[in-house]
Structures are given as structure tokens and as C-alpha cells.
Tab-separated table of C-alpha atoms in Angstrom:
chain	number	residue	atom	x	y	z
F	1118	MET	CA	-10.516	6.730	12.723
F	1119	ILE	CA	-12.374	7.453	8.640
F	1120	GLY	CA	-13.136	3.598	7.410
F	1121	ARG	CA	-15.559	4.742	4.033
F	1122	LEU	CA	-15.578	7.154	1.969
F	1123	GLN	CA	-18.803	8.018	-0.249
F	1124	GLY	CA	-19.714	11.314	-2.324
F	1125	LEU	CA	-19.140	12.751	-5.896
F	1126	LEU	CA	-15.671	12.011	-7.585
F	1127	ALA	CA	-14.665	15.613	-8.102
F	1128	GLU	CA	-10.610	14.941	-9.692
F	1129	LYS	CA	-8.394	12.043	-10.596
F	1130	ASN	CA	-5.062	13.009	-10.610
F	1131	PRO	CA	-3.071	9.822	-10.626
F	1132	PRO	CA	-2.694	8.123	-8.182
F	1133	GLN	CA	-4.458	10.798	-6.216
F	1134	VAL	CA	-8.370	11.160	-6.439
F	1135	LEU	CA	-10.906	14.193	-4.783
F	1136	VAL	CA	-13.997	12.917	-3.065
F	1137	ASP	CA	-16.636	15.296	-2.317
F	1138	CYS	CA	-18.557	14.316	0.793
F	1139	HIS	CA	-21.484	17.195	1.441
F	1140	GLY	CA	-18.792	19.979	0.811
F	1141	VAL	CA	-15.972	18.620	2.148
F	1142	GLY	CA	-13.492	16.977	0.074
F	1143	TYR	CA	-11.004	14.640	0.630
F	1144	GLU	CA	-7.722	13.888	-0.808
F	1145	VAL	CA	-7.180	10.298	-0.997
F	1146	ASP	CA	-4.610	8.134	-2.301
F	1147	VAL	CA	-5.771	4.977	-4.139
F	1148	PRO	CA	-3.849	1.887	-6.227
F	1149	MET	CA	-4.204	1.946	-9.818
F	1150	SER	CA	-6.600	-1.289	-9.599
F	1151	THR	CA	-9.042	0.820	-7.599
F	1152	PHE	CA	-8.057	4.039	-10.109
F	1153	TYR	CA	-9.271	2.635	-13.317
F	1154	ASN	CA	-12.078	0.882	-11.692
F	1155	LEU	CA	-13.325	4.856	-10.967
F	1156	PRO	CA	-16.002	6.514	-12.116
F	1157	ALA	CA	-15.796	9.320	-14.039
F	1158	LEU	CA	-15.643	12.481	-12.740
F	1159	GLY	CA	-19.139	13.956	-11.059
F	1160	GLU	CA	-20.598	10.313	-10.441
F	1161	ARG	CA	-21.155	8.671	-6.643
F	1162	VAL	CA	-17.899	6.813	-5.409
F	1163	THR	CA	-17.318	4.652	-2.541
F	1164	LEU	CA	-14.085	3.947	-1.290
F	1165	LEU	CA	-12.758	1.767	1.676
F	1166	THR	CA	-10.270	3.824	3.157
F	1167	HIS	CA	-6.817	3.952	5.184
F	1168	PHE	CA	-6.394	6.429	7.987
F	1169	ILE	CA	-1.998	7.081	8.865
F	1170	VAL	CA	-1.451	10.209	11.158
F	1171	ARG	CA	2.329	10.806	11.302
F	1172	GLU	CA	4.072	13.563	12.771
F	1173	ASP	CA	4.071	15.730	9.737
F	1174	ALA	CA	0.580	14.838	7.734
F	1175	GLN	CA	-2.413	12.963	7.876
F	1176	LEU	CA	-2.869	10.490	5.153
F	1177	LEU	CA	-5.918	9.030	3.274
F	1178	TYR	CA	-6.043	5.615	1.335
F	1179	GLY	CA	-8.263	4.207	-0.437
F	1180	PHE	CA	-9.048	1.090	-1.969
F	1181	GLY	CA	-12.207	0.000	-4.326
F	1182	THR	CA	-12.582	-3.561	-2.445
F	1183	ALA	CA	-11.819	-4.793	1.203
F	1184	ALA	CA	-9.218	-7.330	-0.059
F	1185	GLU	CA	-7.215	-4.782	-1.610
F	1186	ARG	CA	-7.177	-2.477	1.875
F	1187	ASN	CA	-6.700	-5.791	4.000
F	1188	THR	CA	-3.584	-6.382	1.682
F	1189	PHE	CA	-2.500	-2.947	2.090
F	1190	ARG	CA	-2.809	-3.295	6.193
F	1191	GLN	CA	-0.825	-6.748	5.536
F	1192	LEU	CA	1.984	-4.904	3.493
F	1193	ILE	CA	2.701	-2.010	5.712
F	1194	LYS	CA	2.737	-4.237	8.895
F	1195	ILE	CA	5.991	-5.364	7.360
F	1196	SER	CA	9.605	-3.290	8.344
F	1197	GLY	CA	10.618	-1.307	5.496
F	1198	VAL	CA	7.429	-1.457	3.675
F	1199	GLY	CA	5.275	1.980	3.695
F	1200	PRO	CA	2.283	3.277	2.704
F	1201	ARG	CA	3.636	4.488	-0.743
F	1202	THR	CA	5.679	1.240	-1.277
F	1203	ALA	CA	2.572	-0.707	-0.573
F	1204	LEU	CA	0.829	1.307	-2.932
F	1205	GLY	CA	3.396	0.749	-5.548
F	1206	VAL	CA	2.854	-3.623	-4.917
F	1207	LEU	CA	-0.764	-2.863	-5.569
F	1208	SER	CA	-0.778	-1.126	-8.174
F	1209	GLY	CA	1.793	-3.137	-9.676
F	1210	LEU	CA	0.086	-6.764	-9.265
F	1211	GLY	CA	-3.138	-6.144	-7.615
F	1212	VAL	CA	-4.308	-8.680	-4.479
F	1213	ALA	CA	-4.973	-11.921	-7.088
F	1214	ASP	CA	-1.421	-11.231	-8.628
F	1215	LEU	CA	0.475	-11.066	-5.219
F	1216	ALA	CA	-1.429	-13.780	-3.404
F	1217	GLN	CA	-0.216	-15.781	-6.357
F	1218	ALA	CA	3.162	-14.854	-6.014
F	1219	VAL	CA	3.563	-15.328	-2.293
F	1220	THR	CA	1.869	-18.729	-2.896
F	1221	LEU	CA	4.533	-20.242	-5.792
F	1222	GLN	CA	7.272	-17.923	-3.908
F	1223	GLU	CA	7.822	-16.126	-6.701
F	1224	SER	CA	10.706	-13.022	-5.736
F	1225	GLY	CA	10.849	-12.316	-9.485
F	1226	ARG	CA	7.601	-10.979	-9.807
F	1227	LEU	CA	7.901	-8.770	-7.107
F	1228	ILE	CA	11.384	-7.415	-8.253
F	1229	LYS	CA	9.362	-5.677	-11.130
F	1230	VAL	CA	7.658	-3.516	-9.419
F	1231	PRO	CA	9.169	-0.385	-9.108
F	1232	GLY	CA	10.915	0.284	-5.626
F	1233	ILE	CA	11.057	-3.275	-4.391
F	1234	GLY	CA	14.528	-4.742	-4.661
F	1235	LYS	CA	15.735	-8.314	-3.812
F	1236	LYS	CA	15.724	-7.777	-0.115
F	1237	ILE	CA	12.122	-6.536	-0.027
F	1238	ALA	CA	11.384	-8.926	-2.220
F	1239	GLU	CA	12.224	-11.650	-0.094
F	1240	ARG	CA	10.873	-9.788	2.618
F	1241	LEU	CA	7.520	-9.379	1.436
F	1242	LEU	CA	7.083	-13.047	0.460
F	1243	LEU	CA	8.910	-14.364	3.900
F	1244	GLU	CA	6.273	-12.206	6.067
F	1245	LEU	CA	2.971	-12.755	3.797
F	1246	LYS	CA	3.233	-16.694	3.679
F	1247	GLY	CA	0.539	-18.413	4.745
F	1248	LYS	CA	-1.504	-14.860	5.301
F	1249	LEU	CA	-1.971	-14.158	1.923
F	1250	GLY	CA	-0.901	-16.807	-0.337
F	1251	ALA	CA	-3.798	-18.975	1.047
F	1252	ASP	CA	-6.135	-17.051	-0.773
F	1253	ILE	CA	-5.474	-18.981	-3.941
F	1254	GLY	CA	-6.427	-21.819	-2.720
F	1255	PRO	CA	-5.624	-25.344	-2.189
F	1256	HIS	CA	-2.409	-26.680	-4.560
F	1257	GLN	CA	-0.911	-30.200	-4.988
F	1258	GLY	CA	2.770	-29.904	-3.792
F	1259	ALA	CA	4.477	-31.167	-7.081
F	1260	THR	CA	2.145	-29.428	-9.214
F	1261	THR	CA	2.837	-25.864	-7.625
F	1262	ASP	CA	6.403	-26.589	-7.943
F	1263	HIS	CA	6.428	-27.714	-11.630
F	1264	GLN	CA	4.256	-25.061	-12.330
F	1265	ALA	CA	6.413	-22.357	-10.187
F	1266	ASP	CA	9.574	-23.933	-12.193
F	1267	ILE	CA	7.729	-23.184	-15.752
F	1268	LEU	CA	6.740	-19.838	-14.921
F	1269	GLN	CA	10.034	-18.997	-13.493
F	1270	ALA	CA	11.392	-20.329	-17.026
F	1271	LEU	CA	9.281	-18.523	-19.117
F	1272	LEU	CA	10.056	-15.141	-17.032
F	1273	ALA	CA	13.284	-15.194	-17.384
F	1274	LEU	CA	13.258	-15.645	-21.301
F	1275	GLY	CA	11.655	-12.331	-21.334
F	1276	TYR	CA	7.975	-13.316	-21.559
F	1277	SER	CA	5.412	-10.634	-19.282
F	1278	ASP	CA	3.530	-12.128	-16.628
F	1279	LYS	CA	0.336	-12.108	-17.798
F	1280	GLU	CA	1.863	-14.232	-21.148
F	1281	ALA	CA	3.596	-16.527	-19.222
F	1282	ALA	CA	0.443	-16.664	-16.661
F	1283	ALA	CA	-1.879	-17.272	-19.642
F	1284	ALA	CA	0.559	-20.173	-21.103
F	1285	LEU	CA	0.341	-21.907	-17.716
F	1286	LYS	CA	-3.387	-21.885	-17.654
F	1287	ALA	CA	-3.621	-23.571	-20.744
F	1288	LEU	CA	-0.796	-26.496	-19.997
F	1289	PRO	CA	-2.358	-29.729	-18.411
F	1290	GLN	CA	-2.294	-29.916	-15.034
F	1291	ASP	CA	0.350	-33.330	-14.591
F	1292	VAL	CA	2.696	-32.015	-16.980
F	1293	GLY	CA	6.400	-31.846	-16.390
F	1294	VAL	CA	8.539	-29.143	-16.156
F	1295	SER	CA	10.433	-29.344	-19.480
F	1296	ASP	CA	7.586	-30.567	-21.893
F	1297	GLY	CA	5.270	-27.838	-19.908
F	1298	ILE	CA	7.704	-25.462	-21.107
F	1299	LYS	CA	7.811	-26.856	-24.118
F	1300	LEU	CA	4.419	-26.667	-24.972
F	1301	ALA	CA	4.155	-23.490	-23.130
F	1302	LEU	CA	6.476	-22.327	-25.677
F	1303	LYS	CA	4.543	-23.417	-28.736
F	1304	ALA	CA	1.298	-21.831	-27.525
F	1305	LEU	CA	3.285	-18.404	-26.879
F	1306	SER	CA	4.805	-18.851	-30.469
F	1307	LYS	CA	1.401	-19.390	-32.138
F	1308	ALA	CA	-0.150	-16.169	-30.358
């Protein structure tokens, strides 16, 4: 029903913002990825929205990009995932990171998001496979498997997602798992 809001940013109280549209203030819940990209108070803002009507509430969710809104809509279609959980996933990972986690079937990255347990993480990976993971682009099967194994090893050793992903990008494409882990650890120790 309400697909887009354009107006002045009146308030910012994470995860909620107030958008003044010609004298009418709309309370909109946004993921942190959108929140961090908002302009200063009093400036014009445009948000793509998703409107949910429940028996006890009418809720408006806002997004800075169409990809965020589409991902949110995919997430809330999954049994056991409500709008709050979907916002949490987008706030914790972002669209690109979520797509990568789905492509590589990494439940460990999803479990790190508050409110996501092992069962929900596995359901997300299963339900989103083919819908979200394809956003990353084509991968070669063997290389993807090696990269996924190296990434899992780095995460198990206590490195953050960002550190592990950065180390993985620096590796040659055709590296084996054990050599890849050694090279990644060497690169991380220098950082």
C-alpha cells in the first residue's frame, strides 16, 4: 500500500526513524545498513517501504535500496522469520554478505546474528538457496568449496567475518584448503 516515502528526516532513534511528509510524520523501522546511510536530521530522505497490517498494529519498514527491500520480502516469506528477525538479519549481515553466506551455505555467519539460532539459520540457507545466492554471480564448484572450507576454518579460529573475507580475497583462486589456510593465517598475522 505504501511503497515509498519521501520527505524530511525528523528523528533518528535506531532502528526507527521519523519521516515528515508534508506535515505527516511516518514512523519507519529500518535496518542498520540503511540507518548508517541516512542523511542528517532536517534533510530530504527517500525510503522504499514495506507496509504490514496486523490485527494489533500497522507497521512500516523502510529501506535505502531495492535490493534490501527485496531481501526483506524474501526473508519474511520464510516460516519462523518475522519482520523483526528479517531486520536483524539485514542489520547484522547486509544483502551482499547474506547472499554470500547463502551461496557458500555458511550457517555459522547467520548464527552470529542476534536472534538467529541453528535451526532458523539452516532454514534460511535452504529457503534462500537459488533466490538470493545467485546475486553473487557464477562460481566454480571446486574453488567455492575450497574457499568455503578456508573461510570456515578462519571463523572457527576466532577471526571476524571481515578479517576472514579480506584474507580470502587475497588468496589465489586455485589454492588448496590447507595451503589457503596457511597463507590466510600468514596474511592475518601481518595485519
